[in-house]
Coordinates of C-alpha atoms and ligand atoms in Angstrom, one line a residue:
M894 CA 6.6 5.5 -5.2
C895 CA 6.5 8.9 -7.7
G896 CA 3.0 10.7 -7.9
I897 CA 1.6 12.3 -11.3
V898 CA -1.2 14.6 -11.3
G899 CA -2.1 16.7 -14.1
Y900 CA -4.8 19.8 -15.1
V901 CA -6.8 21.3 -17.8
G902 CA -9.4 24.4 -17.0
N903 CA -9.9 28.0 -16.6
R904 CA -7.8 28.3 -13.3
Q905 CA -4.4 28.5 -11.8
A906 CA -2.6 25.7 -13.0
S907 CA 0.1 25.8 -10.6
S908 CA -1.2 25.5 -7.6
I909 CA -4.0 23.0 -8.2
L910 CA -0.9 20.7 -9.0
V911 CA 1.0 21.6 -6.0
E912 CA -2.3 20.9 -3.7
G913 CA -2.5 17.6 -5.9
L914 CA 1.2 16.9 -5.2
S915 CA 0.8 17.4 -1.5
K916 CA -1.8 14.6 -1.6
L917 CA -0.4 11.9 -2.9
E918 CA 2.6 13.0 -0.5
Y919 CA 1.9 10.0 1.7
R920 CA 3.7 7.4 -1.6
G921 CA 7.1 8.6 -0.5
Y922 CA 9.1 11.2 -2.7
D923 CA 12.4 12.9 -2.6
S924 CA 11.4 15.8 -5.4
A925 CA 9.2 17.7 -6.6
G926 CA 8.1 19.7 -10.0
I927 CA 5.8 21.2 -12.2
A928 CA 5.6 22.2 -16.0
V929 CA 3.4 24.6 -17.1
L930 CA 2.5 25.9 -20.3
N931 CA 3.2 30.0 -20.1
N932 CA 2.0 32.3 -23.4
N933 CA 2.8 29.1 -25.7
E934 CA 6.3 28.1 -24.1
I935 CA 6.9 25.4 -21.0
E936 CA 7.9 26.6 -18.0
V937 CA 9.5 24.3 -16.0
R938 CA 10.0 24.5 -11.9
K939 CA 11.5 21.7 -9.6
F940 CA 13.8 20.9 -6.8
K941 CA 15.6 18.2 -4.7
G942 CA 13.5 17.6 -1.0
R943 CA 9.9 18.6 -0.3
L944 CA 7.6 20.0 -2.0
Q945 CA 7.5 23.2 -0.1
N946 CA 10.4 24.3 -1.8
L947 CA 9.0 23.8 -4.9
A948 CA 5.9 25.7 -3.4
N949 CA 8.2 28.8 -1.8
S950 CA 9.6 29.3 -5.3
L951 CA 6.0 29.8 -6.9
N952 CA 4.5 32.1 -4.3
E953 CA 8.0 34.1 -5.2
K954 CA 7.7 33.8 -8.6
P955 CA 4.6 32.3 -9.7
I956 CA 3.7 30.5 -13.4
N957 CA 1.2 31.9 -15.1
G958 CA -0.8 29.1 -17.2
N959 CA -3.7 26.7 -17.0
I960 CA -2.4 23.8 -18.0
G961 CA 0.2 21.3 -16.5
I962 CA 1.3 18.8 -15.1
G963 CA 3.2 17.9 -11.7
H964 CA 5.5 15.5 -10.1
T965 CA 6.4 13.8 -6.6
R966 CA 9.6 11.5 -7.1
W967 CA 10.7 8.5 -5.7
A968 CA 14.4 7.9 -6.7
T969 CA 14.8 4.6 -9.3
H970 CA 17.1 5.8 -11.5
G971 CA 19.9 8.7 -10.7
E972 CA 20.4 10.6 -6.8
P973 CA 17.5 12.4 -5.7
S974 CA 18.9 15.3 -7.1
D975 CA 17.0 19.0 -9.1
V976 CA 18.2 17.7 -12.8
N977 CA 16.8 14.2 -12.4
S978 CA 13.4 16.0 -10.7
H979 CA 10.2 15.9 -13.2
P980 CA 9.1 17.3 -15.7
H981 CA 11.7 15.9 -18.6
S982 CA 11.7 17.5 -21.7
N983 CA 13.7 17.2 -24.8
A984 CA 16.4 19.3 -25.3
N985 CA 14.7 22.6 -26.8
V986 CA 11.8 22.1 -24.4
T987 CA 8.6 21.9 -26.8
L988 CA 7.7 18.7 -24.8
S989 CA 7.3 17.7 -21.1
V990 CA 6.9 14.7 -19.4
V991 CA 5.7 13.2 -15.9
H992 CA 6.1 9.7 -15.5
N993 CA 5.5 6.3 -12.6
G994 CA 7.1 3.8 -13.1
I995 CA 10.0 2.2 -14.5
I996 CA 11.6 2.1 -18.2
E997 CA 13.6 -1.1 -18.7
N998 CA 14.7 -1.0 -21.7
Y999 CA 15.8 3.0 -21.3
I1000 CA 19.6 2.5 -21.7
K1001 CA 19.2 0.3 -26.0
L1002 CA 16.6 3.6 -26.3
R1003 CA 19.0 6.6 -24.8
E1004 CA 22.1 5.0 -27.4
W1005 CA 19.6 5.2 -29.9
L1006 CA 18.4 8.2 -29.6
T1007 CA 21.6 9.9 -29.0
S1008 CA 22.7 8.4 -32.5
K1009 CA 20.2 10.2 -33.7
G1010 CA 21.4 13.5 -32.7
Y1011 CA 19.6 13.9 -28.8
T1012 CA 21.3 14.8 -25.8
F1013 CA 20.3 14.1 -22.3
F1014 CA 20.9 15.9 -19.1
S1015 CA 19.8 13.0 -16.4
E1016 CA 20.1 10.1 -15.3
T1017 CA 16.5 8.9 -14.8
D1018 CA 14.9 6.1 -17.5
T1019 CA 12.2 8.7 -17.7
E1020 CA 14.6 11.2 -20.0
V1021 CA 13.7 9.0 -22.8
I1022 CA 10.3 9.3 -23.5
P1023 CA 10.3 13.5 -24.1
N1024 CA 12.9 12.6 -26.5
L1025 CA 10.6 9.3 -28.3
I1026 CA 7.9 11.2 -28.1
D1027 CA 9.8 14.7 -30.0
F1028 CA 11.2 11.6 -32.5
Y1029 CA 8.0 10.4 -33.6
Y1030 CA 6.1 14.0 -33.9
E1031 CA 5.1 15.0 -36.8
G1032 CA 2.4 18.1 -36.1
D1033 CA -0.5 15.1 -33.8
L1034 CA 1.1 14.4 -30.2
F1035 CA -0.9 12.0 -29.8
D1036 CA 0.4 9.9 -33.0
A1037 CA 3.1 10.7 -31.6
V1038 CA 2.9 9.4 -27.7
V1039 CA 1.2 6.1 -29.3
K1040 CA 4.2 5.3 -31.3
A1041 CA 6.7 6.5 -28.0
T1042 CA 5.2 4.5 -25.9
S1043 CA 5.0 1.2 -28.0
K1044 CA 8.9 1.7 -27.8
L1045 CA 8.3 1.4 -24.0
E1046 CA 9.3 -2.3 -22.1
G1047 CA 8.4 -1.6 -18.2
S1048 CA 6.0 0.2 -16.7
F1049 CA 4.1 3.8 -17.3
A1050 CA 2.0 6.3 -15.8
I1051 CA 2.7 9.5 -17.7
G1052 CA 1.1 12.9 -18.8
V1053 CA 2.6 14.9 -21.4
V1054 CA 2.3 18.9 -22.7
N1055 CA 3.6 20.1 -25.9
K1056 CA 3.7 23.8 -26.6
N1057 CA 2.4 23.7 -30.0
E1058 CA -0.6 21.9 -29.1
P1059 CA -0.9 24.3 -25.8
D1060 CA -4.7 23.2 -24.8
K1061 CA -4.2 19.8 -24.6
L1062 CA -2.6 17.2 -21.7
I1063 CA -2.3 13.7 -23.3
A1064 CA -2.0 10.4 -20.5
V1065 CA -2.1 7.1 -20.9
R1066 CA -0.9 4.0 -18.4
K1067 CA 0.4 0.5 -18.3
D1068 CA 1.2 -1.4 -15.0
S1069 CA 1.4 2.1 -13.2
P1070 CA -2.0 3.5 -11.8
L1071 CA -3.8 6.9 -13.1
I1072 CA -7.2 8.2 -13.0
V1073 CA -8.6 10.9 -14.7
G1074 CA -10.8 13.3 -12.4
L1075 CA -14.3 15.3 -14.6
G1076 CA -14.9 18.4 -13.1
N1077 CA -16.8 21.3 -14.7
D1078 CA -14.6 22.6 -17.4
E1079 CA -12.1 21.6 -15.6
F1080 CA -9.8 17.9 -15.9
F1081 CA -7.4 16.2 -14.1
I1082 CA -5.1 13.5 -14.2
A1083 CA -3.4 11.8 -11.1
S1084 CA -2.1 8.5 -9.7
D1085 CA -4.3 8.6 -6.7
I1086 CA -7.7 10.2 -6.5
P1087 CA -7.3 12.0 -3.1
A1088 CA -5.3 14.2 -5.2
V1089 CA -8.3 15.5 -7.2
L1090 CA -11.0 14.7 -4.4
N1091 CA -11.2 18.7 -3.6
Y1092 CA -12.8 18.8 -7.3
T1093 CA -14.2 16.1 -8.5
R1094 CA -15.6 12.8 -7.1
N1095 CA -16.3 11.9 -10.9
I1096 CA -13.4 9.5 -12.3
Y1097 CA -12.6 7.4 -14.9
L1098 CA -10.4 4.5 -13.7
L1099 CA -8.3 3.8 -16.7
E1100 CA -7.1 0.2 -17.6
D1101 CA -3.9 -0.8 -19.3
K1102 CA -3.4 1.1 -22.5
E1103 CA -6.3 3.6 -22.7
F1104 CA -4.8 7.4 -23.7
V1105 CA -6.5 9.9 -22.3
I1106 CA -6.7 13.9 -24.4
L1107 CA -7.7 16.1 -22.3
T1108 CA -8.9 19.8 -23.1
K1109 CA -10.7 22.6 -20.9
D1110 CA -13.4 21.1 -23.5
G1111 CA -13.2 17.7 -22.2
V1112 CA -11.8 14.2 -22.3
E1113 CA -11.3 11.7 -25.0
L1114 CA -10.4 8.5 -24.5
R1115 CA -9.2 6.1 -26.9
T1116 CA -7.1 2.9 -27.4
E1117 CA -4.2 2.9 -29.3
E1118 CA -5.1 2.5 -32.7
G1119 CA -6.9 5.2 -32.1
E1120 CA -10.4 4.3 -31.5
K1121 CA -13.2 5.9 -29.1
I1122 CA -13.4 3.6 -25.5
E1123 CA -16.6 4.1 -23.8
K1124 CA -15.9 4.3 -20.3
E1125 CA -18.4 4.2 -16.8
I1126 CA -18.0 7.4 -14.2
Y1127 CA -16.5 6.1 -10.9
H1128 CA -18.4 8.2 -7.9
V1129 CA -16.1 8.5 -5.4
T1130 CA -18.6 8.0 -1.8
W1131 CA -15.7 9.0 0.3
N1132 CA -15.1 11.9 2.1
V1133 CA -12.4 13.9 1.2
D1134 CA -12.0 14.1 5.3
A1135 CA -11.5 10.5 5.3
A1136 CA -8.2 11.6 3.5
E1137 CA -7.2 14.6 6.1
K1138 CA -5.3 14.2 9.5
G1139 CA -9.1 14.7 11.6
G1140 CA -7.1 16.8 14.3
Y1141 CA -4.1 14.1 14.9
E1142 CA -1.2 14.8 14.7
D1143 CA -0.1 12.3 12.2
F1144 CA -1.7 10.3 10.0
M1145 CA -0.5 7.0 11.6
L1146 CA -2.0 8.0 14.7
K1147 CA -5.1 9.3 13.5
E1148 CA -5.4 5.6 11.5
I1149 CA -4.6 3.3 14.5
H1150 CA -7.7 4.9 16.3
E1151 CA -9.9 4.7 13.3
Q1152 CA -9.0 0.9 13.5
P1153 CA -12.3 -0.1 15.3
K1154 CA -14.8 1.5 12.9
A1155 CA -12.1 0.1 10.3
V1156 CA -13.1 -3.5 11.8
K1157 CA -16.4 -3.0 12.1
D1158 CA -17.0 -1.5 9.0
T1159 CA -15.2 -4.7 7.3
L1160 CA -17.5 -7.1 9.1
L1161 CA -20.8 -5.2 8.7
G1162 CA -23.2 -6.7 6.1
K1163 CA -21.2 -9.9 6.1
I1164 CA -20.7 -11.3 9.6
A1165 CA -24.6 -11.4 12.2
L1166 CA -25.6 -13.6 14.7
N1167 CA -27.8 -16.4 13.4
K1168 CA -27.2 -14.9 9.9
E1169 CA -25.6 -16.7 6.5
I1170 CA -22.3 -15.2 5.6
T1171 CA -23.1 -13.5 2.7
L1172 CA -19.7 -11.9 0.7
D1173 CA -20.8 -9.5 -2.4
N1174 CA -17.8 -9.8 -5.1
I1175 CA -17.3 -13.8 -4.3
T1176 CA -19.3 -16.5 -5.3
F1177 CA -17.9 -20.1 -4.5
T1178 CA -20.1 -23.0 -4.7
K1179 CA -19.6 -25.8 -2.4
E1180 CA -17.8 -28.0 -5.4
E1181 CA -15.4 -25.3 -6.4
L1182 CA -14.7 -25.3 -3.0
E1183 CA -13.9 -28.5 -2.4
N1184 CA -11.9 -28.8 -5.9
F1185 CA -8.7 -26.5 -4.7
D1186 CA -5.7 -29.0 -3.3
K1187 CA -3.8 -25.5 -2.4
I1188 CA -4.4 -22.0 -1.8
Y1189 CA -1.3 -19.4 -1.9
I1190 CA -1.9 -16.6 0.2
V1191 CA 0.8 -14.1 -1.2
A1192 CA 1.8 -10.3 -0.2
C1193 CA 4.3 -8.0 0.6
G1194 CA 5.3 -6.2 3.6
T1195 CA 2.4 -5.8 6.4
A1196 CA -0.1 -7.4 4.5
Y1197 CA 2.0 -10.7 3.8
H1198 CA 1.6 -10.8 8.4
A1199 CA -1.7 -11.1 7.6
G1200 CA -1.0 -13.6 5.5
V1201 CA 0.9 -15.3 7.9
V1202 CA -2.0 -15.2 10.3
G1203 CA -4.5 -15.7 7.3
K1204 CA -2.4 -19.5 6.9
T1205 CA -3.7 -20.6 10.4
V1206 CA -7.1 -19.4 9.9
I1207 CA -7.9 -21.1 7.0
E1208 CA -6.4 -24.2 7.4
K1209 CA -7.7 -24.2 11.2
L1210 CA -11.6 -23.2 10.2
A1211 CA -12.0 -24.7 6.6
K1212 CA -9.2 -27.9 6.6
I1213 CA -7.8 -26.2 3.3
P1214 CA -4.0 -26.7 2.7
V1215 CA -2.7 -22.8 3.4
E1216 CA 0.9 -21.8 1.9
V1217 CA 1.7 -18.3 2.3
D1218 CA 4.2 -16.3 0.8
I1219 CA 6.4 -12.9 0.1
A1220 CA 5.4 -12.3 -3.7
S1221 CA 8.7 -11.0 -4.8
E1222 CA 10.2 -14.8 -3.7
F1223 CA 6.8 -16.5 -5.0
R1224 CA 7.2 -15.2 -8.6
Y1225 CA 10.3 -16.6 -9.0
R1226 CA 10.3 -19.5 -7.0
D1227 CA 8.3 -22.0 -10.3
P1228 CA 5.1 -22.7 -7.5
M1229 CA 3.1 -25.7 -8.4
I1230 CA 0.5 -24.5 -9.9
T1231 CA -2.9 -25.7 -11.9
D1232 CA -6.2 -24.7 -11.5
K1233 CA -6.8 -27.0 -8.4
T1234 CA -4.9 -23.7 -7.0
L1235 CA -6.6 -20.5 -5.4
I1236 CA -4.1 -17.6 -4.8
I1237 CA -5.2 -15.1 -2.6
V1238 CA -3.7 -11.8 -2.9
V1239 CA -3.6 -9.7 -0.3
S1240 CA -2.9 -5.9 -0.9
Q1241 CA -4.1 -2.4 0.8
S1242 CA -3.2 -0.4 -2.0
G1243 CA -3.9 -3.0 -4.9
E1244 CA -1.1 -1.8 -6.9
T1245 CA 2.3 -3.2 -5.3
A1246 CA 4.1 -4.6 -8.6
D1247 CA 5.2 -8.0 -7.4
T1248 CA 1.9 -9.0 -5.9
L1249 CA 0.0 -7.6 -9.4
A1250 CA 2.4 -9.8 -10.8
V1251 CA 2.2 -13.1 -9.1
L1252 CA -1.8 -12.3 -9.8
R1253 CA -1.0 -12.2 -13.7
D1254 CA 1.0 -15.1 -13.3
G1255 CA -1.2 -17.3 -11.7
K1256 CA -4.1 -16.4 -13.6
K1257 CA -2.3 -17.5 -16.9
Q1258 CA -1.6 -21.1 -14.8
G1259 CA -5.0 -21.3 -14.5
A1260 CA -5.3 -20.4 -10.8
R1261 CA -8.7 -18.9 -9.4
I1262 CA -7.5 -15.5 -7.9
L1263 CA -8.9 -14.2 -5.0
A1264 CA -7.7 -10.3 -3.9
I1265 CA -8.1 -9.0 -0.4
T1266 CA -7.8 -5.2 -1.5
N1267 CA -8.7 -1.8 0.4
V1268 CA -9.0 0.1 -2.8
V1269 CA -11.9 0.2 -5.6
G1270 CA -10.7 0.2 -9.0
S1271 CA -6.9 -0.6 -8.4
S1272 CA -5.2 -2.7 -10.8
V1273 CA -5.7 -6.1 -8.2
S1274 CA -9.7 -5.3 -7.8
R1275 CA -10.0 -5.5 -11.5
E1276 CA -8.0 -8.2 -12.4
A1277 CA -8.9 -10.7 -9.8
D1278 CA -11.7 -13.5 -10.1
D1279 CA -13.0 -12.7 -6.5
V1280 CA -12.7 -9.3 -4.8
F1281 CA -13.0 -8.7 -0.9
Y1282 CA -13.1 -5.2 -0.1
T1283 CA -11.3 -4.5 3.0
L1284 CA -13.4 -1.3 4.5
A1285 CA -10.4 0.7 6.3
G1286 CA -11.1 4.1 4.3
P1287 CA -7.8 5.4 2.7
E1288 CA -4.3 4.9 4.7
I1289 CA -2.3 7.7 3.7
A1290 CA 0.8 6.9 6.5
V1291 CA 3.2 4.6 4.9
A1292 CA 3.3 2.3 7.9
S1293 CA 0.2 0.2 7.6
T1294 CA -2.1 0.2 11.0
K1295 CA -5.8 -0.4 10.4
A1296 CA -5.4 -2.0 6.3
Y1297 CA -4.0 -5.0 8.4
V1298 CA -6.2 -5.4 10.8
T1299 CA -8.9 -5.0 8.6
Q1300 CA -7.3 -7.6 6.2
L1301 CA -6.9 -10.1 9.6
A1302 CA -10.6 -9.4 9.5
A1303 CA -11.3 -10.7 6.2
F1304 CA -9.0 -13.9 6.7
Y1305 CA -11.8 -14.4 10.0
I1306 CA -14.6 -13.6 8.0
L1307 CA -13.1 -15.7 4.3
G1308 CA -12.4 -18.6 6.8
L1309 CA -15.9 -18.8 8.4
Y1310 CA -17.4 -18.5 4.7
F1311 CA -15.2 -21.2 3.8
A1312 CA -16.1 -23.5 6.7
S1313 CA -19.9 -23.3 6.1
L1314 CA -20.0 -23.8 2.9
K1315 CA -17.9 -27.2 3.5
N1316 CA -19.5 -27.9 6.7
T1317 CA -15.8 -28.4 8.7
L1318 CA -17.6 -26.3 11.5
C1319 CA -21.0 -27.1 13.5
I1320 CA -23.2 -24.3 13.2
E1321 CA -22.4 -23.7 17.4
E1322 CA -19.1 -23.5 16.5
I1323 CA -19.4 -20.7 13.8
E1324 CA -21.9 -18.8 15.8
T1325 CA -19.4 -19.0 18.5
I1326 CA -16.4 -17.5 16.5
K1327 CA -18.9 -14.9 14.5
S1328 CA -19.9 -13.5 18.5
E1329 CA -16.4 -13.1 19.1
L1330 CA -15.4 -11.5 16.1
L1331 CA -18.4 -8.8 16.5
Q1332 CA -16.9 -7.6 20.2
I1333 CA -13.5 -7.5 18.4
P1334 CA -14.2 -3.4 17.6
D1335 CA -15.1 -2.6 21.4
K1336 CA -12.1 -4.2 22.2
I1337 CA -9.8 -2.8 20.2
E1338 CA -10.8 0.5 21.2
R1339 CA -10.2 -1.0 24.9
A1340 CA -6.6 -1.9 23.9
L1341 CA -6.3 1.9 22.4
N1342 CA -7.4 3.4 26.0
M1343 CA -3.6 1.5 27.4
K1344 CA -2.0 4.5 25.5
D1345 CA -0.5 5.7 28.5
S1346 CA 1.4 3.0 29.7
L1347 CA 3.1 2.7 26.1
Q1348 CA 4.2 5.9 26.2
K1349 CA 6.1 5.8 29.3
F1350 CA 7.7 2.2 27.9
A1351 CA 8.7 4.4 24.7
S1352 CA 10.3 7.2 26.8
S1353 CA 12.5 4.7 28.5
H1354 CA 13.4 2.5 25.4
Y1355 CA 13.7 4.6 22.4
N1356 CA 17.4 5.1 22.4
H1357 CA 17.8 0.8 22.1
K1358 CA 19.9 0.2 18.8
D1359 CA 18.0 -3.5 19.0
M1360 CA 14.9 -4.8 19.9
Y1361 CA 13.1 -8.0 19.2
F1362 CA 10.3 -9.8 19.5
L1363 CA 9.2 -13.0 20.7
G1364 CA 6.2 -15.2 20.1
R1365 CA 4.5 -18.7 19.8
G1366 CA 1.9 -19.7 16.7
L1367 CA -0.2 -16.7 16.0
D1368 CA 1.7 -14.2 18.4
Y1369 CA 5.3 -14.7 16.7
A1370 CA 2.7 -13.7 13.6
V1371 CA 1.9 -10.6 15.5
A1372 CA 5.5 -10.2 16.6
M1373 CA 6.5 -9.9 12.9
E1374 CA 4.1 -7.5 12.2
G1375 CA 5.5 -5.6 15.7
S1376 CA 8.7 -5.8 14.2
L1377 CA 7.9 -4.6 11.2
K1378 CA 6.5 -1.7 12.7
L1379 CA 9.0 -0.8 14.7
K1380 CA 12.2 -0.8 12.3
E1381 CA 9.8 1.1 9.2
I1382 CA 9.3 4.8 11.4
S1383 CA 11.9 4.7 14.4
Y1384 CA 14.9 3.0 12.1
I1385 CA 15.3 0.8 15.7
H1386 CA 17.5 -2.6 14.5
C1387 CA 14.5 -5.1 15.0
D1388 CA 13.8 -8.8 14.7
A1389 CA 10.7 -10.9 15.8
Y1390 CA 11.7 -14.8 16.3
A1391 CA 9.3 -17.6 17.0
A1392 CA 10.4 -18.0 20.8
G1393 CA 10.8 -22.2 20.6
E1394 CA 13.6 -21.1 18.4
L1395 CA 15.6 -18.8 20.5
K1396 CA 18.0 -21.7 21.6
H1397 CA 18.7 -22.0 18.1
G1398 CA 20.7 -19.1 18.0
P1399 CA 19.3 -15.7 18.5
I1400 CA 19.5 -16.3 21.9
A1401 CA 23.3 -15.2 21.1
L1402 CA 21.7 -11.7 21.5
I1403 CA 20.8 -11.4 24.4
E1404 CA 22.8 -10.2 27.1
K1405 CA 21.9 -7.8 30.1
D1406 CA 19.2 -4.5 29.4
T1407 CA 18.6 -6.0 25.6
A1408 CA 15.5 -4.8 25.3
V1409 CA 12.4 -8.1 24.2
I1410 CA 9.0 -7.6 23.6
T1411 CA 6.9 -10.5 24.4
L1412 CA 3.7 -11.6 23.7
L1413 CA 2.2 -14.2 25.9
T1414 CA -1.7 -14.0 24.6
Q1415 CA -2.5 -17.7 23.2
E1416 CA -3.6 -19.4 26.0
Y1417 CA -2.5 -23.1 25.1
L1418 CA 1.2 -21.8 24.3
K1419 CA 1.6 -19.8 28.3
D1420 CA 3.6 -22.4 29.6
K1421 CA 6.0 -23.4 26.6
M1422 CA 6.2 -19.4 26.2
I1423 CA 6.7 -18.7 29.8
S1424 CA 9.8 -21.0 29.6
N1425 CA 11.3 -18.8 26.9
V1426 CA 10.5 -16.0 28.5
R1427 CA 12.7 -16.9 31.5
E1428 CA 15.7 -18.1 29.2
V1429 CA 15.9 -14.7 28.1
S1430 CA 15.8 -12.9 31.5
T1431 CA 18.5 -14.8 32.9
R1432 CA 20.6 -13.4 30.6
G1433 CA 19.6 -10.7 32.0
G1434 CA 17.3 -9.3 28.9
N1435 CA 14.7 -6.6 30.0
I1436 CA 11.4 -8.0 28.7
F1437 CA 7.7 -6.5 28.4
A1438 CA 5.1 -8.0 27.8
V1439 CA 1.5 -8.6 25.8
V1440 CA -0.9 -9.7 27.5
N1441 CA -4.1 -10.9 28.7
E1442 CA -6.3 -9.4 31.2
G1443 CA -6.8 -11.9 33.7
D1444 CA -3.4 -13.2 33.5
T1445 CA -1.6 -13.7 37.0
I1446 CA 2.0 -15.4 35.9
A1447 CA 3.5 -13.2 33.4
R1448 CA 3.6 -10.0 36.3
E1449 CA 5.7 -12.6 38.0
V1450 CA 8.8 -13.4 35.2
C1451 CA 8.1 -9.9 33.2
D1452 CA 10.0 -6.7 33.6
D1453 CA 7.0 -4.5 32.7
L1454 CA 3.4 -5.2 30.7
V1455 CA -0.2 -4.3 29.2
Y1456 CA -3.3 -6.2 29.7
I1457 CA -5.2 -6.0 26.8
P1458 CA -9.2 -7.3 26.7
K1459 CA -9.4 -11.3 26.0
T1460 CA -11.2 -12.8 23.2
I1461 CA -10.4 -16.8 21.8
D1462 CA -6.7 -17.3 21.2
L1463 CA -7.3 -17.5 17.3
L1464 CA -8.4 -13.8 17.2
T1465 CA -6.4 -12.4 19.2
P1466 CA -4.2 -10.8 17.0
L1467 CA -6.9 -8.0 15.8
V1468 CA -6.0 -6.7 19.5
S1469 CA -2.7 -7.4 20.3
V1470 CA -1.2 -5.6 17.7
I1471 CA -2.5 -2.5 18.6
P1472 CA 0.4 -1.9 21.6
L1473 CA 3.0 -3.3 19.2
Q1474 CA 1.5 0.3 16.7
L1475 CA 1.4 2.5 19.2
I1476 CA 5.1 1.4 20.9
S1477 CA 6.0 2.0 17.7
Y1478 CA 4.5 5.5 16.9
Y1479 CA 5.5 6.9 20.0
I1480 CA 9.2 5.5 20.3
A1481 CA 9.3 6.9 16.7
K1482 CA 7.9 10.4 18.1
Q1483 CA 9.9 10.3 21.0
K1484 CA 13.4 10.4 18.3
G1485 CA 11.8 13.2 16.8
C1486 CA 11.1 10.9 13.2
D1487 CA 8.6 11.8 10.7
V1488 CA 6.6 9.1 11.6
D1489 CA 4.0 9.4 8.4
K1490 CA 6.7 9.5 5.8
P1491 CA 9.5 7.5 6.9
R1492 CA 13.2 7.5 5.1
N1493 CA 13.6 5.6 1.8
L1494 CA 9.9 4.1 1.6
A1495 CA 7.2 4.8 -0.4
K1496 CA 3.3 4.0 0.6
S1497 CA 2.6 2.2 -2.9
V1498 CA 5.2 0.4 -4.2
T1499 CA 4.4 -0.3 -7.9
V1500 CA 8.1 -0.8 -9.3
E1501 CA 9.8 -4.4 -8.7
Ligands
M6R1027 O1 -0.3 -2.1 -0.5 P1 -0.1 -3.2 -0.6 O2 -0.7 -3.7 0.6 O3 -0.1 -4.2 -1.3 O4 1.7 -2.7 0.1 C1 2.1 -4.0 0.6 C2 3.6 -3.5 1.6 O5 4.4 -2.2 0.7 C3 2.9 -2.5 2.6 O6 2.4 -3.2 3.6 C4 4.7 -2.3 3.2 O7 4.9 -2.8 4.0 C5 4.3 -1.5 4.5 N1 5.0 0.3 4.6 C6 3.8 -1.5 6.1 O8 3.4 -1.2 6.9

């Protein structure tokens, strides 16, 4: 999704803006640009393509000036092109705007502005914003921005500069993320914290419809009525290195290797042997929990796949019926929500538009909302009733890896917490699962050591056009995640099937050398699974299997396999996903794909 940055201070704005944008590249983009106030004129430079195009142009011909805005664009309205890139300005470039979000009523506004004599040059929805601000401008930029944004429908985080008030940058958000960085005599806006971390750790997390006026002398927060807002400063505690590659070739590989620590950190302080489970931002009483007649788990993409595991975990441990849904479907299917409903939304970023919409609709209908998120201060974390923070650290690669395993860890902890409140498990059962859970970081570490055989598999299978993933029970849930991982970074067509469904259709796809990755880790389903594997091999399929250490049968029916450290069936997804992530990574690398920034994808999908 688009990323915005802004700078006001004493240094050259252009280099700070480009550096800030480079920290937002992970969000996905197809063009980049900046606008800097230079000798009371606005100079705009913007290009289709990588940020490097903009950086090269600025090296050849710098823009001087200490105040400016910048943007990485992920095309929604209008193809990626120089003219559609941001910043956008009014015709005589007195005002420039960067925008993340979608203006839903832009066609109406554009027609109306055209009737008033305004001219448009791009195909974007954003271009109405500088023109609307221009229309309302009568010498006070704040006033004009308030009036203009009151006419906008949709989502926006915007930064605005005006050559008639050359010391000022104004920003505001609605349904798109925006933070303000507070430095010494220099101030910043950005879509996400990593963009400002080299300069400051003190941040304001803006709420919807909070306006901010930045000058080099300070920052003022106002409501749309112009009243001053007092806000607490959020101090970022994680290290800037956490958002850097740290010697790895790609963020994805680094994040795959951070998984033992990510799970350990997420468990820490919550799970310990012979101690009650304590959760900081979650406060259910036994009565409240017993009052829920249904839990919905709602999320998108990888977070949804974690939810599929979460359903089994909560039902098995806490005996509460759970439905799991894709957020973009759930919000339009008129689900039955009452004050007896608990909705668990799962979102790494905490900004996914569809997930956020489910949270808001659910709240309106009386449900209690528990969020599992990785980002403190994200919209989801601020609007939910209870929050479970996964402690994965910043996840930069578009393909989610460490967020997934920490979301799984969150479900195991919540399942145990609910079970102990409801007394659905005895103490010994709880302690056994806790003890297994505490060993998981080491088991993930050992699974990461299998990389040589996975790399070998990747180099002999990277040129397949299609691949299939099979599993039963929790293995099927992990197969879905493995399939998503491979398709999103290697562009190989993949599908995951519940192995028992094979003979109801998908088996028609199997022919000689069709590549099939199977998971055989659920001991209680092993015999059934072996029969399904035979169905595939009989038809010529080439089978690679993920199996538990100690298994003796799989080798007889599979072409190749990898052994993972054994744990109890319920917890296996935390370990079995590791080889699938590594296979995807190595196949994508072998194909020369940009694993951190796959085509057409954005890290955080903040539009519907
Ligand atoms: O930030 P979220 O967890 O809400 O994001 C949800 C999905 O967009 C995300 O998991 C996406 O599917 C990833 N690209 C998967 O690797």
